[in-house]
Short mmCIF file of N, CA and C and ligand atoms in Angstrom, two decimals:
data_model
loop_
_atom_site.label_atom_id
_atom_site.label_comp_id
_atom_site.label_asym_id
_atom_site.label_seq_id
_atom_site.Cartn_x
_atom_site.Cartn_y
_atom_site.Cartn_z
N MET A 1 -10.48 107.74 127.70
CA MET A 1 -9.81 107.05 126.61
C MET A 1 -10.20 105.56 126.59
N THR A 2 -10.47 105.01 125.43
CA THR A 2 -10.81 103.60 125.39
C THR A 2 -9.55 102.76 125.39
N THR A 3 -9.71 101.52 125.85
CA THR A 3 -8.57 100.63 125.92
C THR A 3 -8.16 100.20 124.50
N THR A 4 -6.87 100.10 124.28
CA THR A 4 -6.40 99.67 122.96
C THR A 4 -6.81 98.22 122.71
N THR A 5 -7.26 97.96 121.46
CA THR A 5 -7.59 96.57 121.10
C THR A 5 -6.55 96.07 120.09
N ILE A 6 -5.92 94.96 120.49
CA ILE A 6 -4.90 94.35 119.64
C ILE A 6 -5.52 93.11 118.99
N GLY A 7 -5.57 93.07 117.71
CA GLY A 7 -6.03 91.87 116.99
C GLY A 7 -4.85 90.90 116.88
N VAL A 8 -5.12 89.65 117.28
CA VAL A 8 -4.07 88.64 117.15
C VAL A 8 -4.56 87.62 116.13
N LEU A 9 -3.82 87.51 115.02
CA LEU A 9 -4.24 86.59 113.98
C LEU A 9 -4.23 85.16 114.56
N ALA A 10 -5.39 84.50 114.47
CA ALA A 10 -5.58 83.26 115.19
C ALA A 10 -6.01 82.13 114.27
N LEU A 11 -5.41 82.12 113.10
CA LEU A 11 -5.74 81.05 112.12
C LEU A 11 -4.98 79.79 112.41
N GLN A 12 -3.79 79.92 112.96
CA GLN A 12 -2.89 78.77 113.09
C GLN A 12 -1.71 79.26 113.94
N GLY A 13 -1.08 78.34 114.65
CA GLY A 13 0.19 78.67 115.30
C GLY A 13 0.03 79.17 116.72
N ALA A 14 1.04 79.98 117.15
CA ALA A 14 1.25 80.28 118.56
C ALA A 14 0.53 81.56 119.01
N PHE A 15 -0.77 81.61 118.67
CA PHE A 15 -1.48 82.88 118.96
C PHE A 15 -1.92 83.01 120.41
N GLN A 16 -2.15 81.89 121.10
CA GLN A 16 -2.75 81.95 122.44
C GLN A 16 -1.86 82.70 123.42
N ARG A 17 -0.56 82.47 123.37
CA ARG A 17 0.36 83.13 124.30
C ARG A 17 0.44 84.62 123.99
N HIS A 18 0.30 85.00 122.73
CA HIS A 18 0.26 86.44 122.41
C HIS A 18 -0.98 87.09 123.02
N ILE A 19 -2.09 86.39 122.96
CA ILE A 19 -3.33 86.92 123.55
C ILE A 19 -3.12 87.14 125.04
N GLN A 20 -2.52 86.15 125.70
CA GLN A 20 -2.28 86.28 127.16
C GLN A 20 -1.33 87.42 127.42
N ALA A 21 -0.30 87.58 126.59
CA ALA A 21 0.68 88.64 126.79
C ALA A 21 0.00 90.00 126.69
N VAL A 22 -0.80 90.19 125.67
CA VAL A 22 -1.49 91.46 125.43
C VAL A 22 -2.40 91.78 126.62
N GLU A 23 -3.14 90.77 127.06
CA GLU A 23 -4.08 90.97 128.19
C GLU A 23 -3.31 91.29 129.45
N SER A 24 -2.18 90.64 129.68
CA SER A 24 -1.41 90.88 130.89
C SER A 24 -0.90 92.31 130.94
N LEU A 25 -0.81 92.95 129.78
CA LEU A 25 -0.34 94.35 129.75
C LEU A 25 -1.51 95.34 129.77
N GLY A 26 -2.71 94.84 129.95
CA GLY A 26 -3.85 95.73 130.13
C GLY A 26 -4.56 96.18 128.87
N ALA A 27 -4.19 95.60 127.74
CA ALA A 27 -4.90 95.94 126.49
C ALA A 27 -5.94 94.84 126.21
N ASN A 28 -6.90 95.14 125.35
CA ASN A 28 -7.84 94.13 124.89
C ASN A 28 -7.17 93.30 123.81
N ALA A 29 -7.37 91.97 123.84
CA ALA A 29 -6.87 91.13 122.77
C ALA A 29 -8.07 90.54 122.05
N ARG A 30 -8.02 90.56 120.74
CA ARG A 30 -9.09 89.93 119.97
C ARG A 30 -8.52 88.93 118.99
N ALA A 31 -9.03 87.69 119.05
CA ALA A 31 -8.61 86.67 118.08
C ALA A 31 -9.22 87.06 116.73
N VAL A 32 -8.37 87.16 115.73
CA VAL A 32 -8.82 87.60 114.40
C VAL A 32 -8.73 86.42 113.45
N ARG A 33 -9.91 86.08 112.87
CA ARG A 33 -9.95 84.96 111.91
C ARG A 33 -10.60 85.40 110.56
N LEU A 34 -11.51 86.35 110.65
CA LEU A 34 -12.30 86.77 109.50
C LEU A 34 -12.20 88.26 109.32
N PRO A 35 -12.47 88.76 108.10
CA PRO A 35 -12.37 90.20 107.89
C PRO A 35 -13.13 91.06 108.89
N GLU A 36 -14.33 90.59 109.31
CA GLU A 36 -15.12 91.42 110.25
C GLU A 36 -14.46 91.53 111.61
N ASP A 37 -13.56 90.57 111.94
CA ASP A 37 -12.87 90.65 113.22
C ASP A 37 -11.89 91.83 113.28
N LEU A 38 -11.62 92.40 112.11
CA LEU A 38 -10.65 93.52 112.08
C LEU A 38 -11.26 94.86 112.45
N ASP A 39 -12.61 94.89 112.51
CA ASP A 39 -13.29 96.17 112.82
C ASP A 39 -12.89 96.67 114.21
N GLY A 40 -12.42 97.89 114.29
CA GLY A 40 -12.12 98.48 115.59
C GLY A 40 -10.81 98.05 116.20
N VAL A 41 -10.02 97.31 115.44
CA VAL A 41 -8.71 96.88 115.94
C VAL A 41 -7.71 98.03 115.76
N ASP A 42 -6.88 98.27 116.81
CA ASP A 42 -5.92 99.39 116.74
C ASP A 42 -4.56 98.93 116.22
N ALA A 43 -4.23 97.66 116.40
CA ALA A 43 -2.93 97.14 115.98
C ALA A 43 -3.07 95.61 115.87
N LEU A 44 -2.11 95.02 115.22
CA LEU A 44 -2.18 93.57 114.94
C LEU A 44 -0.93 92.87 115.39
N MET A 45 -1.12 91.61 115.82
CA MET A 45 0.02 90.73 116.03
C MET A 45 -0.13 89.54 115.10
N LEU A 46 0.94 89.22 114.38
CA LEU A 46 0.97 88.03 113.52
C LEU A 46 1.89 87.01 114.19
N PRO A 47 1.36 85.87 114.63
CA PRO A 47 2.16 84.97 115.46
C PRO A 47 3.06 84.05 114.64
N GLY A 48 3.86 83.28 115.37
CA GLY A 48 4.62 82.23 114.73
C GLY A 48 3.76 81.02 114.46
N GLY A 49 4.29 80.13 113.70
CA GLY A 49 3.55 78.93 113.30
C GLY A 49 4.14 78.43 112.00
N GLU A 50 3.32 78.20 111.03
CA GLU A 50 3.80 77.82 109.70
C GLU A 50 3.29 78.86 108.69
N SER A 51 4.23 79.59 108.11
CA SER A 51 3.83 80.69 107.25
C SER A 51 3.08 80.16 106.02
N THR A 52 3.42 78.95 105.58
CA THR A 52 2.74 78.38 104.41
C THR A 52 1.27 78.14 104.75
N ALA A 53 1.05 77.41 105.86
CA ALA A 53 -0.34 77.10 106.26
C ALA A 53 -1.10 78.39 106.54
N MET A 54 -0.43 79.34 107.23
CA MET A 54 -1.11 80.59 107.58
C MET A 54 -1.50 81.35 106.30
N SER A 55 -0.61 81.36 105.34
CA SER A 55 -0.94 82.18 104.16
C SER A 55 -2.07 81.52 103.37
N LEU A 56 -2.14 80.19 103.36
CA LEU A 56 -3.26 79.53 102.69
C LEU A 56 -4.57 79.79 103.40
N LEU A 57 -4.53 79.77 104.73
CA LEU A 57 -5.73 80.04 105.52
C LEU A 57 -6.18 81.50 105.36
N LEU A 58 -5.20 82.40 105.26
CA LEU A 58 -5.55 83.81 105.00
C LEU A 58 -6.35 83.91 103.71
N GLY A 59 -5.88 83.20 102.69
CA GLY A 59 -6.57 83.23 101.41
C GLY A 59 -7.96 82.63 101.52
N ALA A 60 -8.06 81.46 102.19
CA ALA A 60 -9.34 80.77 102.31
C ALA A 60 -10.36 81.63 103.06
N ASN A 61 -9.88 82.45 104.03
CA ASN A 61 -10.80 83.28 104.81
C ASN A 61 -10.95 84.68 104.26
N ALA A 62 -10.51 84.90 103.03
CA ALA A 62 -10.60 86.22 102.36
C ALA A 62 -9.97 87.32 103.18
N MET A 63 -8.84 87.00 103.83
CA MET A 63 -8.20 87.96 104.73
C MET A 63 -7.02 88.67 104.10
N THR A 64 -6.48 88.13 103.02
CA THR A 64 -5.21 88.68 102.52
C THR A 64 -5.34 90.13 102.10
N ASP A 65 -6.36 90.42 101.27
CA ASP A 65 -6.47 91.81 100.78
C ASP A 65 -6.86 92.80 101.86
N PRO A 66 -7.85 92.45 102.75
CA PRO A 66 -8.13 93.40 103.84
C PRO A 66 -6.94 93.69 104.73
N LEU A 67 -6.14 92.64 105.01
CA LEU A 67 -4.97 92.86 105.86
C LEU A 67 -3.94 93.74 105.15
N ARG A 68 -3.70 93.44 103.87
CA ARG A 68 -2.75 94.27 103.09
C ARG A 68 -3.17 95.72 103.11
N ALA A 69 -4.46 95.94 102.87
CA ALA A 69 -4.98 97.33 102.79
C ALA A 69 -4.80 98.04 104.12
N LEU A 70 -5.12 97.35 105.23
CA LEU A 70 -4.97 97.99 106.54
C LEU A 70 -3.53 98.34 106.81
N ILE A 71 -2.62 97.42 106.50
CA ILE A 71 -1.20 97.66 106.82
C ILE A 71 -0.68 98.78 105.90
N ALA A 72 -1.08 98.77 104.65
CA ALA A 72 -0.65 99.82 103.74
C ALA A 72 -1.15 101.18 104.21
N ASP A 73 -2.28 101.19 104.92
CA ASP A 73 -2.86 102.41 105.46
C ASP A 73 -2.24 102.85 106.78
N GLY A 74 -1.25 102.07 107.29
CA GLY A 74 -0.54 102.50 108.51
C GLY A 74 -0.87 101.72 109.76
N MET A 75 -1.62 100.63 109.67
CA MET A 75 -1.90 99.83 110.85
C MET A 75 -0.60 99.29 111.45
N PRO A 76 -0.38 99.52 112.74
CA PRO A 76 0.84 98.96 113.37
C PRO A 76 0.73 97.44 113.49
N VAL A 77 1.82 96.75 113.20
CA VAL A 77 1.83 95.28 113.23
C VAL A 77 3.12 94.80 113.89
N PHE A 78 3.01 93.76 114.69
CA PHE A 78 4.20 93.05 115.21
C PHE A 78 4.09 91.63 114.69
N GLY A 79 5.00 91.26 113.81
CA GLY A 79 5.03 89.90 113.27
C GLY A 79 6.17 89.12 113.91
N THR A 80 5.85 87.92 114.38
CA THR A 80 6.89 87.10 115.03
C THR A 80 7.07 85.80 114.26
N CYS A 81 8.30 85.48 113.93
CA CYS A 81 8.63 84.23 113.25
C CYS A 81 7.84 84.04 111.95
N ALA A 82 6.87 83.13 111.90
CA ALA A 82 6.07 83.02 110.68
C ALA A 82 5.41 84.36 110.36
N GLY A 83 5.07 85.13 111.39
CA GLY A 83 4.47 86.45 111.17
C GLY A 83 5.44 87.41 110.52
N MET A 84 6.73 87.25 110.83
CA MET A 84 7.75 88.05 110.13
C MET A 84 7.80 87.67 108.67
N ILE A 85 7.66 86.36 108.43
CA ILE A 85 7.71 85.88 107.02
C ILE A 85 6.53 86.47 106.23
N LEU A 86 5.34 86.49 106.85
CA LEU A 86 4.18 87.03 106.18
C LEU A 86 4.35 88.49 105.85
N LEU A 87 5.03 89.24 106.73
CA LEU A 87 5.21 90.66 106.50
C LEU A 87 6.25 91.01 105.46
N ALA A 88 7.21 90.07 105.27
CA ALA A 88 8.37 90.34 104.42
C ALA A 88 7.99 90.54 102.97
N GLU A 89 8.72 91.46 102.33
CA GLU A 89 8.49 91.66 100.91
C GLU A 89 8.98 90.48 100.05
N LYS A 90 10.09 89.89 100.53
CA LYS A 90 10.69 88.81 99.71
C LYS A 90 10.98 87.60 100.61
N VAL A 91 10.55 86.42 100.17
CA VAL A 91 10.79 85.20 100.91
C VAL A 91 11.55 84.21 100.04
N LEU A 92 12.65 83.73 100.59
CA LEU A 92 13.45 82.70 99.88
C LEU A 92 13.11 81.35 100.51
N ASP A 93 13.15 80.31 99.68
CA ASP A 93 12.79 78.94 100.12
C ASP A 93 11.35 78.86 100.59
N GLY A 94 10.49 79.70 100.06
CA GLY A 94 9.06 79.59 100.37
C GLY A 94 8.41 78.55 99.47
N ARG A 95 7.19 78.20 99.80
CA ARG A 95 6.43 77.32 98.88
C ARG A 95 5.97 78.19 97.73
N PRO A 96 5.89 77.65 96.52
CA PRO A 96 5.52 78.49 95.37
C PRO A 96 4.14 79.17 95.54
N ASP A 97 3.23 78.48 96.28
CA ASP A 97 1.89 79.06 96.43
C ASP A 97 1.76 79.88 97.71
N GLN A 98 2.87 80.07 98.40
CA GLN A 98 2.85 80.85 99.65
C GLN A 98 2.61 82.33 99.30
N VAL A 99 1.68 82.96 100.02
CA VAL A 99 1.31 84.34 99.72
C VAL A 99 1.85 85.25 100.81
N GLN A 100 2.39 86.39 100.40
CA GLN A 100 2.95 87.34 101.34
C GLN A 100 2.00 88.52 101.52
N LEU A 101 2.02 89.11 102.72
CA LEU A 101 1.40 90.44 102.86
C LEU A 101 2.36 91.49 102.30
N ALA A 102 3.67 91.16 102.34
CA ALA A 102 4.68 91.92 101.60
C ALA A 102 4.66 93.42 101.87
N GLN A 103 4.70 93.76 103.14
CA GLN A 103 4.63 95.17 103.52
C GLN A 103 5.93 95.67 104.12
N LEU A 104 6.85 94.80 104.46
CA LEU A 104 8.05 95.19 105.14
C LEU A 104 9.26 94.90 104.23
N PRO A 105 10.07 95.91 103.87
CA PRO A 105 11.13 95.72 102.92
C PRO A 105 12.33 94.92 103.49
N ILE A 106 12.09 93.67 103.72
CA ILE A 106 13.17 92.77 104.13
C ILE A 106 13.10 91.50 103.29
N THR A 107 14.25 90.83 103.19
CA THR A 107 14.30 89.52 102.54
C THR A 107 14.59 88.48 103.63
N VAL A 108 13.73 87.46 103.73
CA VAL A 108 13.95 86.42 104.73
C VAL A 108 14.06 85.05 104.03
N ARG A 109 14.86 84.20 104.64
CA ARG A 109 14.92 82.82 104.14
C ARG A 109 14.22 81.94 105.17
N ARG A 110 13.19 81.22 104.75
CA ARG A 110 12.49 80.32 105.62
C ARG A 110 13.47 79.27 106.15
N ASN A 111 13.33 78.91 107.41
CA ASN A 111 14.17 77.92 108.04
C ASN A 111 15.64 78.21 107.78
N GLY A 112 15.99 79.51 107.80
CA GLY A 112 17.32 79.93 107.38
C GLY A 112 18.46 79.54 108.30
N TYR A 113 18.14 79.13 109.51
CA TYR A 113 19.19 78.65 110.42
C TYR A 113 19.47 77.18 110.25
N GLY A 114 18.76 76.54 109.28
CA GLY A 114 19.07 75.16 108.94
C GLY A 114 18.35 74.18 109.84
N ARG A 115 18.24 72.96 109.40
CA ARG A 115 17.50 71.97 110.13
C ARG A 115 18.31 71.42 111.31
N GLN A 116 19.63 71.50 111.19
CA GLN A 116 20.49 71.01 112.30
C GLN A 116 20.23 71.81 113.57
N VAL A 117 20.08 73.10 113.41
CA VAL A 117 19.79 73.97 114.56
C VAL A 117 18.36 74.44 114.46
N ALA A 118 17.44 73.46 114.55
CA ALA A 118 16.04 73.80 114.41
C ALA A 118 15.61 74.83 115.47
N SER A 119 16.18 74.69 116.70
CA SER A 119 15.80 75.60 117.76
C SER A 119 17.06 76.05 118.49
N PHE A 120 17.08 77.28 118.93
CA PHE A 120 18.17 77.75 119.79
C PHE A 120 17.68 79.00 120.52
N GLU A 121 18.45 79.36 121.56
CA GLU A 121 18.10 80.57 122.30
C GLU A 121 19.28 81.51 122.25
N ALA A 122 19.02 82.78 122.39
CA ALA A 122 20.10 83.77 122.40
C ALA A 122 19.68 84.95 123.25
N ASP A 123 20.66 85.58 123.91
CA ASP A 123 20.41 86.79 124.69
C ASP A 123 20.56 87.99 123.78
N LEU A 124 19.52 88.80 123.75
CA LEU A 124 19.54 89.98 122.85
C LEU A 124 19.68 91.24 123.65
N VAL A 125 20.52 92.14 123.15
CA VAL A 125 20.44 93.51 123.65
C VAL A 125 19.74 94.34 122.57
N VAL A 126 18.85 95.18 123.05
CA VAL A 126 18.05 96.00 122.11
C VAL A 126 18.14 97.45 122.61
N PRO A 127 19.28 98.08 122.36
CA PRO A 127 19.48 99.40 122.95
C PRO A 127 18.38 100.38 122.58
N ALA A 128 17.87 100.32 121.36
CA ALA A 128 16.83 101.29 120.93
C ALA A 128 15.58 101.19 121.77
N LEU A 129 15.37 100.00 122.38
CA LEU A 129 14.17 99.82 123.21
C LEU A 129 14.57 99.81 124.71
N GLY A 130 15.81 100.14 125.01
CA GLY A 130 16.24 100.22 126.41
C GLY A 130 16.55 98.86 127.03
N LEU A 131 16.75 97.81 126.21
CA LEU A 131 17.09 96.49 126.73
C LEU A 131 18.62 96.32 126.59
N GLU A 132 19.33 96.54 127.69
CA GLU A 132 20.78 96.61 127.62
C GLU A 132 21.44 95.31 128.10
N ASP A 133 22.79 95.29 128.08
CA ASP A 133 23.60 94.12 128.46
C ASP A 133 23.24 93.51 129.81
N ASP A 134 22.96 94.39 130.78
CA ASP A 134 22.74 93.87 132.13
C ASP A 134 21.42 93.10 132.23
N GLU A 135 20.46 93.37 131.35
CA GLU A 135 19.20 92.62 131.37
C GLU A 135 18.76 92.34 129.94
N PRO A 136 19.49 91.42 129.27
CA PRO A 136 19.16 91.13 127.88
C PRO A 136 17.81 90.39 127.78
N PHE A 137 17.32 90.35 126.59
CA PHE A 137 16.05 89.62 126.31
C PHE A 137 16.42 88.22 125.82
N ARG A 138 15.86 87.20 126.51
CA ARG A 138 16.15 85.82 126.13
C ARG A 138 15.19 85.44 124.98
N ALA A 139 15.78 85.25 123.80
CA ALA A 139 14.94 85.01 122.62
C ALA A 139 14.99 83.55 122.22
N VAL A 140 13.80 82.99 122.00
CA VAL A 140 13.67 81.58 121.60
C VAL A 140 13.41 81.51 120.09
N PHE A 141 14.31 80.84 119.38
CA PHE A 141 14.17 80.69 117.94
C PHE A 141 13.74 79.25 117.60
N ILE A 142 12.69 79.10 116.80
CA ILE A 142 12.19 77.79 116.41
C ILE A 142 12.03 77.74 114.91
N ARG A 143 12.90 76.97 114.26
CA ARG A 143 12.86 76.93 112.78
C ARG A 143 12.69 78.35 112.22
N ALA A 144 13.55 79.21 112.71
CA ALA A 144 13.38 80.65 112.48
C ALA A 144 13.76 81.08 111.06
N PRO A 145 13.13 82.11 110.59
CA PRO A 145 13.58 82.71 109.32
C PRO A 145 14.86 83.49 109.56
N LYS A 146 15.72 83.50 108.55
CA LYS A 146 16.94 84.33 108.65
C LYS A 146 16.73 85.56 107.77
N VAL A 147 17.00 86.71 108.36
CA VAL A 147 16.87 87.98 107.59
C VAL A 147 18.12 88.14 106.78
N GLU A 148 17.98 88.06 105.48
CA GLU A 148 19.18 88.12 104.60
C GLU A 148 19.42 89.51 104.03
N ALA A 149 18.43 90.37 104.03
CA ALA A 149 18.63 91.74 103.56
C ALA A 149 17.57 92.63 104.16
N VAL A 150 17.93 93.85 104.43
CA VAL A 150 16.95 94.83 104.89
C VAL A 150 16.99 96.03 103.94
N GLY A 151 15.82 96.51 103.62
CA GLY A 151 15.71 97.64 102.68
C GLY A 151 15.78 98.97 103.38
N GLN A 152 15.57 100.02 102.59
CA GLN A 152 15.64 101.37 103.11
C GLN A 152 14.58 101.61 104.18
N GLY A 153 15.00 102.34 105.20
CA GLY A 153 14.08 102.71 106.25
C GLY A 153 13.85 101.63 107.29
N VAL A 154 14.53 100.48 107.14
CA VAL A 154 14.37 99.41 108.13
C VAL A 154 15.47 99.53 109.18
N GLU A 155 15.04 99.66 110.43
CA GLU A 155 16.00 99.79 111.53
C GLU A 155 16.22 98.41 112.10
N VAL A 156 17.50 98.03 112.23
CA VAL A 156 17.82 96.75 112.87
C VAL A 156 17.94 97.00 114.38
N LEU A 157 17.05 96.39 115.13
CA LEU A 157 17.00 96.64 116.60
C LEU A 157 17.83 95.66 117.36
N ALA A 158 18.02 94.44 116.82
CA ALA A 158 18.84 93.44 117.49
C ALA A 158 19.40 92.48 116.45
N GLU A 159 20.58 91.93 116.74
CA GLU A 159 21.25 91.00 115.84
C GLU A 159 21.72 89.76 116.62
N VAL A 160 21.86 88.66 115.91
CA VAL A 160 22.55 87.46 116.45
C VAL A 160 23.60 87.09 115.44
N ASP A 161 24.86 87.08 115.86
CA ASP A 161 25.99 86.79 114.96
C ASP A 161 25.93 87.60 113.65
N GLY A 162 25.56 88.87 113.81
CA GLY A 162 25.59 89.76 112.64
C GLY A 162 24.33 89.70 111.79
N ASP A 163 23.41 88.82 112.10
CA ASP A 163 22.16 88.77 111.34
C ASP A 163 21.05 89.48 112.09
N PRO A 164 20.29 90.34 111.41
CA PRO A 164 19.17 91.00 112.09
C PRO A 164 18.15 89.98 112.57
N VAL A 165 17.65 90.14 113.79
CA VAL A 165 16.60 89.26 114.29
C VAL A 165 15.41 90.02 114.82
N LEU A 166 15.57 91.34 114.95
CA LEU A 166 14.45 92.18 115.37
C LEU A 166 14.59 93.49 114.59
N VAL A 167 13.55 93.80 113.79
CA VAL A 167 13.63 94.96 112.93
C VAL A 167 12.37 95.79 113.08
N ARG A 168 12.49 97.04 112.65
CA ARG A 168 11.34 97.91 112.71
C ARG A 168 11.38 98.85 111.50
N SER A 169 10.22 99.09 110.94
CA SER A 169 10.09 100.09 109.89
C SER A 169 8.80 100.83 110.18
N GLY A 170 8.93 102.05 110.70
CA GLY A 170 7.74 102.81 111.08
C GLY A 170 6.89 102.04 112.06
N PRO A 171 5.60 101.76 111.72
CA PRO A 171 4.73 101.09 112.69
C PRO A 171 4.85 99.56 112.64
N LEU A 172 5.76 99.03 111.78
CA LEU A 172 5.87 97.58 111.64
C LEU A 172 7.08 97.07 112.40
N PHE A 173 6.85 96.10 113.28
CA PHE A 173 7.93 95.43 114.01
C PHE A 173 7.93 93.97 113.54
N ALA A 174 9.11 93.36 113.44
CA ALA A 174 9.18 91.93 113.14
C ALA A 174 10.34 91.30 113.86
N ALA A 175 10.04 90.12 114.43
CA ALA A 175 11.05 89.35 115.18
C ALA A 175 11.16 87.99 114.56
N ALA A 176 12.42 87.47 114.42
CA ALA A 176 12.61 86.14 113.89
C ALA A 176 12.33 85.07 114.94
N PHE A 177 12.13 85.51 116.18
CA PHE A 177 11.99 84.58 117.31
C PHE A 177 10.59 84.69 117.89
N HIS A 178 10.39 84.05 119.06
CA HIS A 178 9.05 83.94 119.70
C HIS A 178 9.05 84.69 121.04
N PRO A 179 8.78 85.99 121.05
CA PRO A 179 8.82 86.73 122.32
C PRO A 179 7.71 86.34 123.27
N GLU A 180 6.69 85.62 122.77
CA GLU A 180 5.56 85.27 123.63
C GLU A 180 5.85 84.00 124.44
N LEU A 181 6.95 83.29 124.15
CA LEU A 181 7.21 82.01 124.82
C LEU A 181 7.97 82.16 126.13
N THR A 182 8.44 83.37 126.42
CA THR A 182 9.12 83.62 127.70
C THR A 182 8.29 84.63 128.48
N PRO A 183 8.43 84.63 129.82
CA PRO A 183 7.57 85.51 130.62
C PRO A 183 7.96 86.99 130.48
N ASP A 184 9.06 87.26 129.82
CA ASP A 184 9.55 88.64 129.67
C ASP A 184 8.66 89.40 128.65
N MET A 185 7.90 90.38 129.12
CA MET A 185 6.93 91.07 128.28
C MET A 185 7.47 92.36 127.68
N ARG A 186 8.79 92.58 127.79
CA ARG A 186 9.30 93.92 127.42
C ARG A 186 9.10 94.23 125.94
N LEU A 187 9.15 93.23 125.06
CA LEU A 187 8.97 93.55 123.64
C LEU A 187 7.51 93.81 123.33
N HIS A 188 6.60 93.02 123.93
CA HIS A 188 5.18 93.33 123.74
C HIS A 188 4.88 94.71 124.27
N ARG A 189 5.49 95.06 125.44
CA ARG A 189 5.21 96.36 126.02
C ARG A 189 5.75 97.48 125.08
N ALA A 190 6.93 97.26 124.53
CA ALA A 190 7.50 98.27 123.64
C ALA A 190 6.57 98.50 122.42
N PHE A 191 6.01 97.40 121.92
CA PHE A 191 5.10 97.53 120.77
C PHE A 191 3.85 98.33 121.19
N LEU A 192 3.28 97.95 122.35
CA LEU A 192 2.08 98.67 122.80
C LEU A 192 2.39 100.14 123.06
N ASN A 193 3.58 100.40 123.62
CA ASN A 193 3.96 101.78 123.90
C ASN A 193 4.17 102.59 122.64
N SER A 194 4.43 101.89 121.53
CA SER A 194 4.66 102.61 120.26
C SER A 194 3.36 103.07 119.63
N LEU A 195 2.23 102.61 120.17
CA LEU A 195 0.94 102.90 119.51
C LEU A 195 0.45 104.32 119.90
N1 LIG B 1 9.55 77.75 109.73
C1 LIG B 1 8.25 78.36 109.90
C2 LIG B 1 7.71 78.91 108.61
O1 LIG B 1 8.38 78.92 107.62
C3 LIG B 1 8.28 79.44 110.94
C4 LIG B 1 8.57 78.86 112.28
C5 LIG B 1 7.93 79.59 113.41
O2 LIG B 1 7.06 80.45 113.25
N2 LIG B 1 8.31 79.20 114.62
O3 LIG B 1 6.62 79.35 108.56
#
């Protein structure tokens, strides 16, 4: 069996730590910048950063349509923070020229936790992935999107104060936080195990 290759969108933002995380779990990581980088990729990670800048760079690199087509065809994707915003069907408080991949039926509000609480951390239990109270996942939120609605077929895997922060719909995972910024690899492992 060949080793799984995970494409990590590397146009902007926090992609380097995702690459390290994927490699530490024994998969191949490939920095993806251009359509040809997608050849032979088994799954994708969309990192945090600035969803506005990322979406403009996707357009400039002719990546938007190839990515949409792959995801619509069933490519597994894990989007984190800005990556969650890119995956979302509906974005509130986005820039008018911000482009969505729009493959995950959720509504997110950019910077939805407000500027006062630009960053915070929270302990998450994720029972569906076996992350229970005794060993919660420490989640780092940085100008995070707030999930304001989830559509049909979207499973809420974790919440903070009643708001979904980790969701899944079939092969698509999305986190409002940055799982790559802590040494805990359990969420990356869960994604790889889902492939
Ligand atoms: N606020 C950023 C955006 O709207 C996301 C922040 C992040 O990815 N840490 O794109």
